[in-house]
Short mmCIF file of C-alpha atoms and ligand atoms in Angstrom, two decimals:
data_model
loop_
_atom_site.label_atom_id
_atom_site.label_comp_id
_atom_site.label_asym_id
_atom_site.label_seq_id
_atom_site.Cartn_x
_atom_site.Cartn_y
_atom_site.Cartn_z
CA MET A 1 31.11 -3.46 11.38
CA PHE A 2 27.09 -3.27 11.99
CA ASP A 3 25.97 -6.51 10.17
CA ILE A 4 22.15 -6.52 10.43
CA ASN A 5 21.98 -10.63 9.95
CA LYS A 6 23.63 -10.81 12.74
CA LEU A 7 21.16 -8.76 14.31
CA VAL A 8 17.99 -9.91 12.88
CA ARG A 9 16.45 -13.06 14.82
CA SER A 10 17.18 -17.05 13.27
CA ASN A 11 12.70 -17.44 13.28
CA ILE A 12 12.89 -14.46 11.23
CA LYS A 13 15.18 -15.02 9.51
CA ASN A 14 13.95 -18.26 8.06
CA LEU A 15 10.32 -16.67 8.37
CA ALA A 16 8.16 -17.01 5.65
CA PRO A 17 5.47 -14.30 5.87
CA TYR A 18 1.93 -14.28 5.62
CA SER A 19 0.82 -13.75 1.71
CA SER A 20 -2.41 -11.56 1.83
CA ALA A 21 -4.89 -12.11 -1.34
CA ARG A 22 -3.63 -8.59 -1.63
CA ASP A 23 -0.41 -9.68 -2.11
CA GLU A 24 -0.42 -12.60 -4.18
CA PHE A 25 -2.08 -9.87 -6.76
CA SER A 26 -1.93 -6.14 -7.28
CA GLY A 27 -2.42 -5.62 -10.96
CA GLU A 28 -6.18 -4.48 -12.80
CA ALA A 29 -9.29 -6.15 -12.38
CA LYS A 30 -13.15 -5.44 -12.44
CA VAL A 31 -14.04 -8.71 -10.12
CA PHE A 32 -12.37 -9.42 -6.92
CA LEU A 33 -12.94 -12.65 -5.46
CA ASP A 34 -10.40 -13.22 -3.57
CA ALA A 35 -10.86 -12.06 0.24
CA ASN A 36 -13.77 -13.02 0.70
CA GLU A 37 -15.13 -10.10 1.64
CA ASN A 38 -18.82 -8.80 1.49
CA SER A 39 -18.57 -7.94 -2.04
CA LEU A 40 -22.93 -6.12 -1.81
CA GLY A 41 -21.05 -3.44 0.49
CA SER A 42 -21.04 -2.21 3.35
CA PRO A 43 -23.81 -0.21 5.66
CA LEU A 44 -21.19 3.22 5.71
CA ASN A 45 -19.55 3.52 2.28
CA LYS A 46 -19.64 1.19 -0.80
CA TRP A 47 -14.90 0.80 -0.19
CA TYR A 48 -15.02 0.24 3.37
CA ASN A 49 -15.97 -3.93 2.28
CA ARG A 50 -12.66 -3.89 1.06
CA TYR A 51 -9.14 -4.78 2.66
CA PRO A 52 -6.81 -1.75 2.96
CA ASP A 53 -3.61 -1.96 0.78
CA PRO A 54 -1.09 -3.88 3.03
CA HIS A 55 1.85 -1.87 1.77
CA GLN A 56 0.41 1.93 1.91
CA VAL A 57 2.14 2.53 -0.82
CA LYS A 58 -0.17 6.72 -1.46
CA VAL A 59 0.80 7.55 2.55
CA LYS A 60 4.45 6.04 2.20
CA GLN A 61 4.69 7.82 -1.49
CA ALA A 62 3.57 11.26 1.04
CA ILE A 63 5.43 10.99 3.33
CA SER A 64 8.27 10.54 0.91
CA GLN A 65 8.02 13.44 -0.25
CA VAL A 66 6.92 15.46 3.01
CA LYS A 67 9.99 14.19 4.84
CA SER A 68 12.81 13.85 1.89
CA VAL A 69 12.92 10.07 2.86
CA ALA A 70 13.07 7.05 0.34
CA ALA A 71 9.46 5.46 -0.40
CA GLU A 72 11.55 1.91 0.76
CA SER A 73 12.53 3.65 3.78
CA ILE A 74 9.49 3.92 5.36
CA PHE A 75 7.73 2.09 7.65
CA LEU A 76 3.77 2.46 9.29
CA GLY A 77 3.05 1.12 11.90
CA ASN A 78 -0.32 1.44 14.07
CA GLY A 79 1.39 4.32 16.03
CA SER A 80 5.45 4.67 16.97
CA ASP A 81 3.41 1.95 20.02
CA GLU A 82 3.28 -0.66 17.35
CA CYS A 83 7.15 0.34 15.43
CA ILE A 84 8.49 -0.43 18.58
CA ASP A 85 7.31 -3.91 19.93
CA LEU A 86 7.99 -4.96 16.09
CA LEU A 87 11.54 -3.93 16.83
CA TYR A 88 11.31 -6.52 19.90
CA ARG A 89 10.41 -8.82 17.94
CA CYS A 90 11.90 -8.73 15.11
CA PHE A 91 15.69 -8.07 16.42
CA CYS A 92 15.67 -9.45 20.01
CA THR A 93 15.34 -13.06 21.19
CA PRO A 94 13.38 -13.68 24.49
CA GLY A 95 15.21 -14.75 27.47
CA LYS A 96 18.27 -14.16 26.08
CA ASP A 97 19.22 -10.59 24.67
CA ASN A 98 18.71 -7.63 26.27
CA ILE A 99 18.09 -3.43 25.13
CA ILE A 100 19.34 -0.13 26.59
CA ILE A 101 16.89 2.73 27.86
CA CYS A 102 17.56 5.94 29.40
CA PRO A 103 15.03 6.59 32.30
CA PRO A 104 13.59 8.52 32.73
CA THR A 105 12.44 8.47 28.98
CA TYR A 106 8.85 6.60 27.78
CA GLY A 107 7.29 3.90 29.67
CA MET A 108 6.36 1.41 26.12
CA TYR A 109 10.15 0.83 26.00
CA GLN A 110 10.23 -0.65 28.93
CA VAL A 111 6.93 -1.85 29.14
CA SER A 112 7.37 -4.06 24.75
CA ALA A 113 10.65 -5.40 26.96
CA GLU A 114 8.92 -6.71 29.36
CA ILE A 115 6.03 -8.23 27.03
CA ASN A 116 8.82 -9.78 24.70
CA ASP A 117 10.79 -11.35 27.40
CA VAL A 118 13.74 -8.93 26.54
CA GLU A 119 16.39 -8.13 29.18
CA ILE A 120 16.39 -4.06 30.44
CA ARG A 121 19.61 -2.53 31.44
CA LYS A 122 19.77 1.08 32.35
CA ALA A 123 21.80 4.13 31.81
CA PRO A 124 20.01 7.09 34.11
CA LEU A 125 20.33 10.39 32.18
CA LEU A 126 23.13 12.53 33.87
CA ASP A 127 21.25 16.21 35.89
CA ASP A 128 21.35 17.65 33.10
CA PHE A 129 18.74 14.98 31.15
CA GLN A 130 21.51 14.12 28.72
CA LEU A 131 22.72 10.44 27.73
CA ASN A 132 24.93 8.74 30.72
CA LEU A 133 27.87 7.32 27.99
CA ALA A 134 29.81 5.80 30.13
CA HIS A 135 28.01 4.11 31.07
CA LEU A 136 25.80 2.84 28.59
CA GLU A 137 29.69 1.96 27.53
CA THR A 138 29.50 -0.40 30.28
CA LEU A 139 26.10 -2.53 29.62
CA ALA A 140 26.61 -2.56 26.19
CA ASP A 141 27.94 -6.33 25.18
CA GLU A 142 27.63 -8.81 22.58
CA ASN A 143 23.54 -9.63 23.26
CA THR A 144 22.76 -6.20 23.17
CA LYS A 145 20.38 -5.27 20.56
CA ILE A 146 18.76 -1.78 20.75
CA ILE A 147 19.86 1.28 22.20
CA TRP A 148 16.11 3.45 23.23
CA ILE A 149 17.21 7.55 22.84
CA CYS A 150 14.47 9.48 23.11
CA SER A 151 15.01 12.92 21.94
CA PRO A 152 13.45 15.35 22.89
CA ASN A 153 13.02 13.26 25.64
CA ASN A 154 9.72 12.63 27.62
CA PRO A 155 9.01 13.36 30.35
CA THR A 156 12.12 15.88 30.14
CA GLY A 157 11.19 17.79 27.28
CA ASN A 158 15.42 18.93 26.27
CA SER A 159 16.83 17.32 23.46
CA LEU A 160 20.28 15.01 24.03
CA HIS A 161 23.20 16.40 22.22
CA ARG A 162 23.59 15.28 19.02
CA GLN A 163 27.22 14.62 19.01
CA ASP A 164 26.21 12.55 21.85
CA ILE A 165 24.08 10.70 20.39
CA GLU A 166 26.59 10.32 17.25
CA THR A 167 29.27 8.87 19.32
CA VAL A 168 26.46 6.12 20.05
CA LEU A 169 25.81 5.86 16.27
CA ASN A 170 29.48 4.75 15.62
CA ASN A 171 30.49 2.77 18.65
CA PHE A 172 27.17 0.09 19.04
CA ASN A 173 26.38 -2.16 16.29
CA GLY A 174 22.82 -3.11 17.68
CA LEU A 175 20.30 -0.11 16.57
CA VAL A 176 20.05 2.41 18.07
CA VAL A 177 16.88 3.99 17.98
CA VAL A 178 15.82 7.62 18.10
CA ASP A 179 11.98 8.18 18.71
CA GLU A 180 11.55 11.92 17.54
CA ALA A 181 8.12 12.14 18.53
CA TYR A 182 8.61 15.19 19.26
CA ILE A 183 11.02 16.44 16.90
CA ASN A 184 8.87 18.71 15.28
CA PHE A 185 8.65 21.36 18.19
CA ALA A 186 12.50 21.58 18.40
CA ARG A 187 15.59 23.94 17.54
CA GLN A 188 17.24 20.26 16.99
CA LYS A 189 17.41 19.07 13.49
CA SER A 190 15.61 15.33 12.62
CA TRP A 191 18.69 12.62 12.47
CA VAL A 192 16.17 11.46 8.57
CA GLN A 193 18.69 12.53 6.93
CA GLU A 194 21.45 11.00 8.88
CA LEU A 195 20.52 6.85 7.49
CA ALA A 196 22.76 6.90 4.35
CA GLU A 197 25.31 7.68 7.32
CA TYR A 198 24.37 5.01 10.20
CA PRO A 199 23.08 1.78 9.16
CA ASN A 200 22.28 0.63 12.72
CA LEU A 201 19.45 4.15 13.08
CA VAL A 202 16.13 3.73 12.88
CA VAL A 203 14.60 7.08 13.64
CA LEU A 204 10.52 7.42 15.22
CA GLN A 205 7.69 9.84 14.30
CA THR A 206 4.62 9.45 14.59
CA PHE A 207 1.62 11.60 13.64
CA SER A 208 -0.13 11.53 17.43
CA LYS A 209 1.17 14.72 18.01
CA ALA A 210 2.82 18.00 16.25
CA TRP A 211 0.01 16.21 13.18
CA GLY A 212 -2.61 16.33 16.10
CA LEU A 213 -3.92 12.99 15.27
CA ALA A 214 -3.69 10.67 18.11
CA GLY A 215 -7.21 8.97 17.41
CA LEU A 216 -5.54 7.90 14.15
CA ARG A 217 -3.33 5.59 15.58
CA LEU A 218 -0.10 6.20 12.75
CA GLY A 219 3.39 5.61 13.41
CA MET A 220 6.59 6.33 11.17
CA ALA A 221 9.72 4.48 11.19
CA PHE A 222 12.38 5.40 8.75
CA ALA A 223 15.60 3.80 8.04
CA SER A 224 17.80 1.29 6.12
CA LYS A 225 16.12 -0.72 3.18
CA GLU A 226 17.36 -3.93 4.79
CA ILE A 227 15.39 -3.06 8.85
CA ILE A 228 12.96 -1.71 6.92
CA ASN A 229 11.59 -5.22 4.87
CA VAL A 230 12.46 -7.23 8.16
CA MET A 231 9.48 -5.17 9.82
CA ASP A 232 7.16 -5.30 6.97
CA ARG A 233 7.91 -9.48 7.10
CA VAL A 234 6.84 -9.19 10.62
CA LYS A 235 4.03 -6.96 10.27
CA PRO A 236 0.02 -7.88 10.46
CA PRO A 237 -0.97 -7.91 6.82
CA TYR A 238 -3.31 -5.19 7.41
CA ASN A 239 -2.06 -3.34 10.64
CA ILE A 240 -3.03 0.50 8.67
CA ASN A 241 -6.70 0.35 8.51
CA GLN A 242 -8.53 2.50 5.27
CA VAL A 243 -10.02 4.75 6.76
CA THR A 244 -6.15 5.91 8.38
CA GLN A 245 -5.18 5.22 4.59
CA GLU A 246 -7.00 8.47 3.29
CA LEU A 247 -7.63 10.80 5.83
CA ALA A 248 -2.94 10.34 6.30
CA LEU A 249 -3.29 11.63 2.50
CA LYS A 250 -5.21 14.50 2.86
CA ALA A 251 -3.58 15.53 6.57
CA LEU A 252 -0.24 15.21 4.27
CA GLU A 253 -1.28 17.67 1.69
CA GLU A 254 -1.99 20.39 4.68
CA VAL A 255 1.33 20.43 5.72
CA GLY A 256 1.48 24.61 6.40
CA GLN A 257 -1.60 24.59 8.41
CA VAL A 258 0.30 21.75 10.86
CA ASN A 259 3.26 23.78 10.36
CA ASP A 260 0.61 27.17 11.69
CA MET A 261 -0.38 25.19 14.43
CA ILE A 262 3.64 23.62 15.98
CA ARG A 263 4.52 27.02 15.67
CA LEU A 264 1.70 28.54 17.77
CA LEU A 265 2.04 25.86 20.12
CA VAL A 266 5.78 26.96 20.43
CA ASP A 267 5.05 30.11 21.34
CA MET A 268 1.87 29.52 23.90
CA ARG A 269 4.90 27.38 25.51
CA ASN A 270 7.84 29.51 25.70
CA ALA A 271 5.13 32.20 27.31
CA LEU A 272 3.81 29.28 30.14
CA ALA A 273 6.66 28.83 31.01
CA GLU A 274 7.82 31.98 31.66
CA VAL A 275 4.63 32.64 33.07
CA LEU A 276 4.83 29.61 35.20
CA VAL A 277 8.12 30.07 36.44
CA GLN A 278 7.03 32.91 38.50
CA LEU A 279 4.51 31.29 40.25
CA PRO A 280 4.57 30.71 43.99
CA GLY A 281 5.86 27.10 44.84
CA VAL A 282 7.15 26.46 41.60
CA GLN A 283 11.19 26.20 41.75
CA LYS A 284 11.38 25.01 37.96
CA VAL A 285 10.42 25.38 34.28
CA TYR A 286 12.51 22.88 32.57
CA PRO A 287 13.64 24.36 28.91
CA SER A 288 11.55 22.44 26.41
CA ASP A 289 12.10 21.79 22.90
CA ALA A 290 8.28 19.70 23.56
CA ASN A 291 4.73 20.59 23.57
CA PHE A 292 5.06 20.38 26.86
CA LEU A 293 6.08 22.41 29.81
CA LEU A 294 7.93 19.90 32.88
CA VAL A 295 7.52 21.57 35.92
CA LYS A 296 9.19 21.17 38.92
CA ILE A 297 6.78 22.48 42.07
CA ASN A 298 6.67 22.38 45.84
CA LYS A 299 4.53 19.19 47.36
CA ALA A 300 3.56 17.92 43.38
CA ARG A 301 1.14 14.96 43.99
CA ASP A 302 -0.32 18.07 46.35
CA VAL A 303 -1.26 20.16 43.43
CA TYR A 304 -2.30 17.27 40.71
CA ASN A 305 -4.86 16.23 42.96
CA TYR A 306 -6.20 20.35 43.53
CA LEU A 307 -6.08 20.66 40.04
CA LEU A 308 -8.22 17.65 38.75
CA GLU A 309 -10.37 19.11 41.78
CA LYS A 310 -10.63 21.87 39.64
CA GLY A 311 -11.47 19.51 36.74
CA ILE A 312 -7.70 19.92 35.30
CA VAL A 313 -6.00 16.88 34.14
CA VAL A 314 -1.77 17.07 33.94
CA ARG A 315 0.30 14.26 34.59
CA ASP A 316 1.98 13.51 37.80
CA ARG A 317 5.62 13.03 37.69
CA SER A 318 6.79 13.34 41.26
CA ASN A 319 7.61 9.31 41.49
CA VAL A 320 9.92 9.00 39.05
CA LEU A 321 13.94 9.02 39.19
CA LEU A 322 14.87 11.96 38.51
CA CYS A 323 11.30 13.56 38.03
CA GLU A 324 10.80 14.29 42.37
CA ASP A 325 8.29 16.81 42.66
CA CYS A 326 7.75 17.69 38.80
CA LEU A 327 4.09 17.65 36.96
CA ARG A 328 4.44 17.05 33.49
CA ILE A 329 2.14 19.94 32.04
CA THR A 330 0.97 19.70 28.20
CA ILE A 331 0.59 22.97 26.40
CA GLY A 332 -3.02 23.51 25.99
CA THR A 333 -5.58 25.65 24.12
CA GLU A 334 -4.96 29.86 24.62
CA GLU A 335 -7.48 29.60 27.17
CA GLU A 336 -6.39 26.26 28.14
CA ASN A 337 -3.21 27.06 29.61
CA THR A 338 -5.14 30.45 31.50
CA ALA A 339 -7.53 28.07 33.65
CA LEU A 340 -3.85 26.09 34.81
CA VAL A 341 -2.41 29.63 35.41
CA ASP A 342 -5.65 30.97 37.06
CA ALA A 343 -6.03 27.61 39.24
CA LEU A 344 -2.37 27.73 40.18
CA ASN A 345 -2.92 31.64 41.16
CA GLN A 346 -5.75 30.53 43.84
CA LEU A 347 -3.47 27.88 45.26
CA ASN A 348 -2.78 28.61 48.67
C1 PLP B 1 3.41 10.28 22.47
C2 PLP B 1 4.41 9.45 22.08
C3 PLP B 1 4.95 8.05 21.14
C4 PLP B 1 3.44 8.02 19.80
O1 PLP B 1 3.21 7.44 20.49
P1 PLP B 1 1.78 6.81 18.97
O2 PLP B 1 1.14 5.33 19.21
O3 PLP B 1 2.36 6.95 17.43
O4 PLP B 1 0.56 7.06 19.52
C5 PLP B 1 6.55 7.56 21.28
N1 PLP B 1 7.09 8.24 21.59
C6 PLP B 1 7.01 8.94 22.37
C7 PLP B 1 8.70 9.69 23.18
C8 PLP B 1 6.07 9.70 23.07
O5 PLP B 1 6.33 10.56 23.66
#
């Protein structure tokens, strides 16, 4: 049975969280002399002299509407990267606990584990980039706190089989984090509607990809309110700044425009895949459910350098496990994709 009390680090369980000025008073008042802000204003705008809402109530309400998830099941981080780090700090005791990743996958799961002195166990994906369930099972023990699953996966681009993720959720008593940074580009449906079913599920999403707001730094974690409570206690009080909160609220009113961009990016991805696969030297374009393509190409490192000379930067993944000779190429604008294809056509 899943028991969150067995999962939370003992120092976190006993933590008395920092109580900010904005926490201790949240009613109506005219005169705010409680937070040592500059009462005269700011050089930019009269509101930026005030600390932002530490609970991001309005943004969470808007996300709750758009995603059909209860506001109490939403945590907001300074990018998903903050959510990843917080999950370690909430649930993994340094030097004692371990986590499992499934490489090749997003690099921050490993970096953040190393920073937090948490042992990393690896169950590499199979040749078809799907989960190796048998291997996962042999790695998990009583100190395994998190299994990280990235779907659609970065850098391979594919979605992981839903049934496999379900098997992990049903058979593992630690947290199963499903990172859905690219879910808006996928045919697969999100796991956010399954939170009630799985008390050990954490879903990560972000404003950095489909929403087009990587510069704002806003990531989302969706989970049971018990898990969200623990993360709320540990986060820095003002982790989401005022400008980000205001602009995210505006963006959340533009779902239609975002969906148009998603459709366009998916169309361009599919078109680019068809063109790339016919180019000389290209061995394979892997099926993608994301806004990038993983491309196996002869002499990938040389091609990478050649493209750089032409002013085009892609991601060289050729020394990553299972991605030998691969470049990861983000879908650009129509002009950018054409420039890429033209450059590759001139290659010889
Ligand atoms: C880009 C990406 C993120 C996003 O991180 P942010 O900190 O929200 O910008 C998260 N996970 C994966 C797998 C990614 O590729």
